Amino acid sequence: MSSFPSILKASLGAIALFALAGASAGAEDAQPSPAAIGYASKLFVDIGMKSSLDQVVPALLAELERTITTTRPELKEPLHQTLVAIEPDFAKTEGAVLTDSAKALASSMTEEELKETVAFFEGPAGKKFLAVQPVVLGQVGQLARAWREKISNDMLARSRAEMKQKGYSF
């Protein structure tokens, strides 16, 4: 699997966590309007958060199945049937996360700001941004890894040189 989708999922997950954290950290008395919540929900669909959430339950169930059948291979078929049967119950819980996330975002931005943000992402520039984001995030990840490696090596060399001047070596 390519690292680009996982990077995008991570960024969208961060947005969701930020939205949820914002709701609990800065709980405001004023409730967002239904329109603001609607714009926030639309924004989460536009940026791909909903499609990322759609993958959570199947991924967790697949992970559970792999974990159990690694040590209990004889359970593969009945376990698979069980997991397929219970998946819809867990998939239903996604809606609450999306709604709560939309409420959190709508509590952090005005209705007009949300409306403008949705308009941006549905416009040509926003669509282009969303289209290039996975590739750019991959490039940023490569740049950040290279920078981290270089600065780590430079820190080690500099620390050694500074410590050597003080009579220490490592």
mmCIF file with all atom_site columns, C-alpha atoms in Angstrom, residues 9-143:
data_model
loop_
_atom_site.group_PDB
_atom_site.id
_atom_site.type_symbol
_atom_site.label_atom_id
_atom_site.label_alt_id
_atom_site.label_comp_id
_atom_site.label_asym_id
_atom_site.label_entity_id
_atom_site.label_seq_id
_atom_site.pdbx_PDB_ins_code
_atom_site.Cartn_x
_atom_site.Cartn_y
_atom_site.Cartn_z
_atom_site.occupancy
_atom_site.B_iso_or_equiv
_atom_site.pdbx_formal_charge
_atom_site.auth_seq_id
_atom_site.auth_comp_id
_atom_site.auth_asym_id
_atom_site.auth_atom_id
_atom_site.pdbx_PDB_model_num
ATOM 1   C CA . LYS A 1 9   ? -5.556  9.603   6.459  1.00 0.00 ? 9   LYS A CA 1
ATOM 2   C CA . ALA A 1 10  ? -3.236  10.747  9.213  1.00 0.00 ? 10  ALA A CA 1
ATOM 3   C CA . SER A 1 11  ? -3.783  14.379  8.317  1.00 0.00 ? 11  SER A CA 1
ATOM 4   C CA . LEU A 1 12  ? -7.543  13.913  8.185  1.00 0.00 ? 12  LEU A CA 1
ATOM 5   C CA . GLY A 1 13  ? -7.432  12.020  11.447 1.00 0.00 ? 13  GLY A CA 1
ATOM 6   C CA . ALA A 1 14  ? -5.525  14.895  12.986 1.00 0.00 ? 14  ALA A CA 1
ATOM 7   C CA . ILE A 1 15  ? -8.223  17.285  11.781 1.00 0.00 ? 15  ILE A CA 1
ATOM 8   C CA . ALA A 1 16  ? -10.878 15.111  13.393 1.00 0.00 ? 16  ALA A CA 1
ATOM 9   C CA . LEU A 1 17  ? -8.977  14.815  16.653 1.00 0.00 ? 17  LEU A CA 1
ATOM 10  C CA . PHE A 1 18  ? -8.350  18.565  16.639 1.00 0.00 ? 18  PHE A CA 1
ATOM 11  C CA . ALA A 1 19  ? -12.042 19.197  16.147 1.00 0.00 ? 19  ALA A CA 1
ATOM 12  C CA . LEU A 1 20  ? -13.022 16.817  18.945 1.00 0.00 ? 20  LEU A CA 1
ATOM 13  C CA . ALA A 1 21  ? -10.343 18.158  21.284 1.00 0.00 ? 21  ALA A CA 1
ATOM 14  C CA . GLY A 1 22  ? -11.496 21.688  20.583 1.00 0.00 ? 22  GLY A CA 1
ATOM 15  C CA . ALA A 1 23  ? -14.989 20.790  21.641 1.00 0.00 ? 23  ALA A CA 1
ATOM 16  C CA . SER A 1 24  ? -13.938 19.423  24.991 1.00 0.00 ? 24  SER A CA 1
ATOM 17  C CA . ALA A 1 25  ? -11.173 21.952  25.664 1.00 0.00 ? 25  ALA A CA 1
ATOM 18  C CA . GLY A 1 26  ? -13.154 25.064  24.828 1.00 0.00 ? 26  GLY A CA 1
ATOM 19  C CA . ALA A 1 27  ? -16.731 24.096  25.457 1.00 0.00 ? 27  ALA A CA 1
ATOM 20  C CA . GLU A 1 28  ? -18.710 27.220  24.771 1.00 0.00 ? 28  GLU A CA 1
ATOM 21  C CA . ASP A 1 29  ? -22.191 28.008  25.944 1.00 0.00 ? 29  ASP A CA 1
ATOM 22  C CA . ALA A 1 30  ? -23.390 29.069  22.487 1.00 0.00 ? 30  ALA A CA 1
ATOM 23  C CA . GLN A 1 31  ? -24.531 26.145  20.395 1.00 0.00 ? 31  GLN A CA 1
ATOM 24  C CA . PRO A 1 32  ? -23.667 26.304  16.709 1.00 0.00 ? 32  PRO A CA 1
ATOM 25  C CA . SER A 1 33  ? -26.554 26.768  14.316 1.00 0.00 ? 33  SER A CA 1
ATOM 26  C CA . PRO A 1 34  ? -27.865 23.805  12.339 1.00 0.00 ? 34  PRO A CA 1
ATOM 27  C CA . ALA A 1 35  ? -26.592 25.535  9.186  1.00 0.00 ? 35  ALA A CA 1
ATOM 28  C CA . ALA A 1 36  ? -23.095 25.849  10.665 1.00 0.00 ? 36  ALA A CA 1
ATOM 29  C CA . ILE A 1 37  ? -23.138 22.164  11.607 1.00 0.00 ? 37  ILE A CA 1
ATOM 30  C CA . GLY A 1 38  ? -24.304 21.370  8.075  1.00 0.00 ? 38  GLY A CA 1
ATOM 31  C CA . TYR A 1 39  ? -21.422 23.348  6.563  1.00 0.00 ? 39  TYR A CA 1
ATOM 32  C CA . ALA A 1 40  ? -18.969 21.640  8.890  1.00 0.00 ? 40  ALA A CA 1
ATOM 33  C CA . SER A 1 41  ? -20.367 18.230  7.923  1.00 0.00 ? 41  SER A CA 1
ATOM 34  C CA . LYS A 1 42  ? -20.100 19.138  4.251  1.00 0.00 ? 42  LYS A CA 1
ATOM 35  C CA . LEU A 1 43  ? -16.535 20.289  4.795  1.00 0.00 ? 43  LEU A CA 1
ATOM 36  C CA . PHE A 1 44  ? -15.629 16.948  6.377  1.00 0.00 ? 44  PHE A CA 1
ATOM 37  C CA . VAL A 1 45  ? -17.090 15.163  3.345  1.00 0.00 ? 45  VAL A CA 1
ATOM 38  C CA . ASP A 1 46  ? -15.212 17.483  0.960  1.00 0.00 ? 46  ASP A CA 1
ATOM 39  C CA . ILE A 1 47  ? -11.827 16.974  2.644  1.00 0.00 ? 47  ILE A CA 1
ATOM 40  C CA . GLY A 1 48  ? -12.260 13.204  2.796  1.00 0.00 ? 48  GLY A CA 1
ATOM 41  C CA . MET A 1 49  ? -12.734 12.750  6.520  1.00 0.00 ? 49  MET A CA 1
ATOM 42  C CA . LYS A 1 50  ? -15.987 10.862  6.058  1.00 0.00 ? 50  LYS A CA 1
ATOM 43  C CA . SER A 1 51  ? -14.440 8.436   3.583  1.00 0.00 ? 51  SER A CA 1
ATOM 44  C CA . SER A 1 52  ? -11.568 7.912   6.032  1.00 0.00 ? 52  SER A CA 1
ATOM 45  C CA . LEU A 1 53  ? -14.052 7.206   8.818  1.00 0.00 ? 53  LEU A CA 1
ATOM 46  C CA . ASP A 1 54  ? -15.838 4.759   6.512  1.00 0.00 ? 54  ASP A CA 1
ATOM 47  C CA . GLN A 1 55  ? -12.680 2.636   6.551  1.00 0.00 ? 55  GLN A CA 1
ATOM 48  C CA . VAL A 1 56  ? -12.185 2.514   10.330 1.00 0.00 ? 56  VAL A CA 1
ATOM 49  C CA . VAL A 1 57  ? -14.654 -0.240  11.232 1.00 0.00 ? 57  VAL A CA 1
ATOM 50  C CA . PRO A 1 58  ? -13.695 -2.600  8.372  1.00 0.00 ? 58  PRO A CA 1
ATOM 51  C CA . ALA A 1 59  ? -9.991  -2.049  9.138  1.00 0.00 ? 59  ALA A CA 1
ATOM 52  C CA . LEU A 1 60  ? -10.462 -2.763  12.844 1.00 0.00 ? 60  LEU A CA 1
ATOM 53  C CA . LEU A 1 61  ? -12.489 -5.876  12.133 1.00 0.00 ? 61  LEU A CA 1
ATOM 54  C CA . ALA A 1 62  ? -9.860  -7.103  9.649  1.00 0.00 ? 62  ALA A CA 1
ATOM 55  C CA . GLU A 1 63  ? -7.149  -6.476  12.231 1.00 0.00 ? 63  GLU A CA 1
ATOM 56  C CA . LEU A 1 64  ? -9.151  -8.366  14.851 1.00 0.00 ? 64  LEU A CA 1
ATOM 57  C CA . GLU A 1 65  ? -9.639  -11.261 12.447 1.00 0.00 ? 65  GLU A CA 1
ATOM 58  C CA . ARG A 1 66  ? -5.899  -11.406 11.619 1.00 0.00 ? 66  ARG A CA 1
ATOM 59  C CA . THR A 1 67  ? -4.966  -11.259 15.291 1.00 0.00 ? 67  THR A CA 1
ATOM 60  C CA . ILE A 1 68  ? -7.299  -14.048 16.349 1.00 0.00 ? 68  ILE A CA 1
ATOM 61  C CA . THR A 1 69  ? -6.682  -16.350 13.391 1.00 0.00 ? 69  THR A CA 1
ATOM 62  C CA . THR A 1 70  ? -2.922  -16.055 13.833 1.00 0.00 ? 70  THR A CA 1
ATOM 63  C CA . THR A 1 71  ? -3.158  -18.076 17.009 1.00 0.00 ? 71  THR A CA 1
ATOM 64  C CA . ARG A 1 72  ? -6.473  -19.830 16.288 1.00 0.00 ? 72  ARG A CA 1
ATOM 65  C CA . PRO A 1 73  ? -6.554  -20.596 12.520 1.00 0.00 ? 73  PRO A CA 1
ATOM 66  C CA . GLU A 1 74  ? -9.326  -23.137 13.012 1.00 0.00 ? 74  GLU A CA 1
ATOM 67  C CA . LEU A 1 75  ? -11.675 -20.230 13.854 1.00 0.00 ? 75  LEU A CA 1
ATOM 68  C CA . LYS A 1 76  ? -11.159 -18.455 10.517 1.00 0.00 ? 76  LYS A CA 1
ATOM 69  C CA . GLU A 1 77  ? -14.498 -19.228 8.858  1.00 0.00 ? 77  GLU A CA 1
ATOM 70  C CA . PRO A 1 78  ? -16.872 -18.902 11.858 1.00 0.00 ? 78  PRO A CA 1
ATOM 71  C CA . LEU A 1 79  ? -15.020 -15.805 13.053 1.00 0.00 ? 79  LEU A CA 1
ATOM 72  C CA . HIS A 1 80  ? -15.253 -14.209 9.614  1.00 0.00 ? 80  HIS A CA 1
ATOM 73  C CA . GLN A 1 81  ? -19.006 -14.900 9.495  1.00 0.00 ? 81  GLN A CA 1
ATOM 74  C CA . THR A 1 82  ? -19.405 -13.398 12.974 1.00 0.00 ? 82  THR A CA 1
ATOM 75  C CA . LEU A 1 83  ? -17.448 -10.274 12.094 1.00 0.00 ? 83  LEU A CA 1
ATOM 76  C CA . VAL A 1 84  ? -19.429 -9.755  8.879  1.00 0.00 ? 84  VAL A CA 1
ATOM 77  C CA . ALA A 1 85  ? -22.642 -10.064 10.892 1.00 0.00 ? 85  ALA A CA 1
ATOM 78  C CA . ILE A 1 86  ? -21.627 -7.527  13.553 1.00 0.00 ? 86  ILE A CA 1
ATOM 79  C CA . GLU A 1 87  ? -20.004 -4.982  11.210 1.00 0.00 ? 87  GLU A CA 1
ATOM 80  C CA . PRO A 1 88  ? -23.224 -3.003  10.551 1.00 0.00 ? 88  PRO A CA 1
ATOM 81  C CA . ASP A 1 89  ? -23.742 -2.426  14.279 1.00 0.00 ? 89  ASP A CA 1
ATOM 82  C CA . PHE A 1 90  ? -20.301 -0.855  14.590 1.00 0.00 ? 90  PHE A CA 1
ATOM 83  C CA . ALA A 1 91  ? -20.585 1.033   11.296 1.00 0.00 ? 91  ALA A CA 1
ATOM 84  C CA . LYS A 1 92  ? -23.657 2.826   12.683 1.00 0.00 ? 92  LYS A CA 1
ATOM 85  C CA . THR A 1 93  ? -21.490 4.487   15.318 1.00 0.00 ? 93  THR A CA 1
ATOM 86  C CA . GLU A 1 94  ? -19.580 6.445   12.657 1.00 0.00 ? 94  GLU A CA 1
ATOM 87  C CA . GLY A 1 95  ? -22.428 8.912   12.227 1.00 0.00 ? 95  GLY A CA 1
ATOM 88  C CA . ALA A 1 96  ? -22.147 10.100  15.818 1.00 0.00 ? 96  ALA A CA 1
ATOM 89  C CA . VAL A 1 97  ? -18.413 10.741  15.434 1.00 0.00 ? 97  VAL A CA 1
ATOM 90  C CA . LEU A 1 98  ? -19.001 12.723  12.252 1.00 0.00 ? 98  LEU A CA 1
ATOM 91  C CA . THR A 1 99  ? -21.836 14.713  13.847 1.00 0.00 ? 99  THR A CA 1
ATOM 92  C CA . ASP A 1 100 ? -19.838 15.436  17.005 1.00 0.00 ? 100 ASP A CA 1
ATOM 93  C CA . SER A 1 101 ? -16.848 16.449  14.887 1.00 0.00 ? 101 SER A CA 1
ATOM 94  C CA . ALA A 1 102 ? -19.027 18.779  12.828 1.00 0.00 ? 102 ALA A CA 1
ATOM 95  C CA . LYS A 1 103 ? -20.447 20.327  16.006 1.00 0.00 ? 103 LYS A CA 1
ATOM 96  C CA . ALA A 1 104 ? -16.925 20.817  17.363 1.00 0.00 ? 104 ALA A CA 1
ATOM 97  C CA . LEU A 1 105 ? -15.771 22.509  14.179 1.00 0.00 ? 105 LEU A CA 1
ATOM 98  C CA . ALA A 1 106 ? -18.957 24.588  14.000 1.00 0.00 ? 106 ALA A CA 1
ATOM 99  C CA . SER A 1 107 ? -18.285 25.734  17.572 1.00 0.00 ? 107 SER A CA 1
ATOM 100 C CA . SER A 1 108 ? -14.804 26.876  16.555 1.00 0.00 ? 108 SER A CA 1
ATOM 101 C CA . MET A 1 109 ? -15.717 28.776  13.386 1.00 0.00 ? 109 MET A CA 1
ATOM 102 C CA . THR A 1 110 ? -18.551 31.070  12.449 1.00 0.00 ? 110 THR A CA 1
ATOM 103 C CA . GLU A 1 111 ? -21.248 29.956  10.070 1.00 0.00 ? 111 GLU A CA 1
ATOM 104 C CA . GLU A 1 112 ? -19.927 32.404  7.475  1.00 0.00 ? 112 GLU A CA 1
ATOM 105 C CA . GLU A 1 113 ? -16.355 31.114  7.843  1.00 0.00 ? 113 GLU A CA 1
ATOM 106 C CA . LEU A 1 114 ? -17.563 27.552  7.376  1.00 0.00 ? 114 LEU A CA 1
ATOM 107 C CA . LYS A 1 115 ? -19.629 28.569  4.361  1.00 0.00 ? 115 LYS A CA 1
ATOM 108 C CA . GLU A 1 116 ? -16.579 30.270  2.816  1.00 0.00 ? 116 GLU A CA 1
ATOM 109 C CA . THR A 1 117 ? -14.381 27.258  3.571  1.00 0.00 ? 117 THR A CA 1
ATOM 110 C CA . VAL A 1 118 ? -16.852 24.877  1.941  1.00 0.00 ? 118 VAL A CA 1
ATOM 111 C CA . ALA A 1 119 ? -17.060 27.226  -1.062 1.00 0.00 ? 119 ALA A CA 1
ATOM 112 C CA . PHE A 1 120 ? -13.264 27.173  -1.308 1.00 0.00 ? 120 PHE A CA 1
ATOM 113 C CA . PHE A 1 121 ? -13.019 23.378  -1.250 1.00 0.00 ? 121 PHE A CA 1
ATOM 114 C CA . GLU A 1 122 ? -15.845 23.039  -3.768 1.00 0.00 ? 122 GLU A CA 1
ATOM 115 C CA . GLY A 1 123 ? -14.291 25.664  -6.050 1.00 0.00 ? 123 GLY A CA 1
ATOM 116 C CA . PRO A 1 124 ? -11.509 25.102  -8.579 1.00 0.00 ? 124 PRO A CA 1
ATOM 117 C CA . ALA A 1 125 ? -8.658  26.048  -6.216 1.00 0.00 ? 125 ALA A CA 1
ATOM 118 C CA . GLY A 1 126 ? -9.979  23.871  -3.395 1.00 0.00 ? 126 GLY A CA 1
ATOM 119 C CA . LYS A 1 127 ? -10.531 20.899  -5.677 1.00 0.00 ? 127 LYS A CA 1
ATOM 120 C CA . LYS A 1 128 ? -7.001  21.322  -7.019 1.00 0.00 ? 128 LYS A CA 1
ATOM 121 C CA . PHE A 1 129 ? -5.660  21.526  -3.454 1.00 0.00 ? 129 PHE A CA 1
ATOM 122 C CA . LEU A 1 130 ? -7.429  18.299  -2.516 1.00 0.00 ? 130 LEU A CA 1
ATOM 123 C CA . ALA A 1 131 ? -6.205  16.613  -5.706 1.00 0.00 ? 131 ALA A CA 1
ATOM 124 C CA . VAL A 1 132 ? -2.536  17.503  -5.156 1.00 0.00 ? 132 VAL A CA 1
ATOM 125 C CA . GLN A 1 133 ? -2.542  17.119  -1.380 1.00 0.00 ? 133 GLN A CA 1
ATOM 126 C CA . PRO A 1 134 ? -1.619  13.408  -1.262 1.00 0.00 ? 134 PRO A CA 1
ATOM 127 C CA . VAL A 1 135 ? 1.377   13.880  -3.558 1.00 0.00 ? 135 VAL A CA 1
ATOM 128 C CA . VAL A 1 136 ? 2.505   17.056  -1.818 1.00 0.00 ? 136 VAL A CA 1
ATOM 129 C CA . LEU A 1 137 ? 2.138   15.464  1.626  1.00 0.00 ? 137 LEU A CA 1
ATOM 130 C CA . GLY A 1 138 ? 4.281   12.591  0.387  1.00 0.00 ? 138 GLY A CA 1
ATOM 131 C CA . GLN A 1 139 ? 6.912   15.041  -0.811 1.00 0.00 ? 139 GLN A CA 1
ATOM 132 C CA . VAL A 1 140 ? 6.740   16.963  2.470  1.00 0.00 ? 140 VAL A CA 1
ATOM 133 C CA . GLY A 1 141 ? 7.192   13.700  4.343  1.00 0.00 ? 141 GLY A CA 1
ATOM 134 C CA . GLN A 1 142 ? 10.305  12.888  2.295  1.00 0.00 ? 142 GLN A CA 1
ATOM 135 C CA . LEU A 1 143 ? 11.697  16.391  2.834  1.00 0.00 ? 143 LEU A CA 1
#
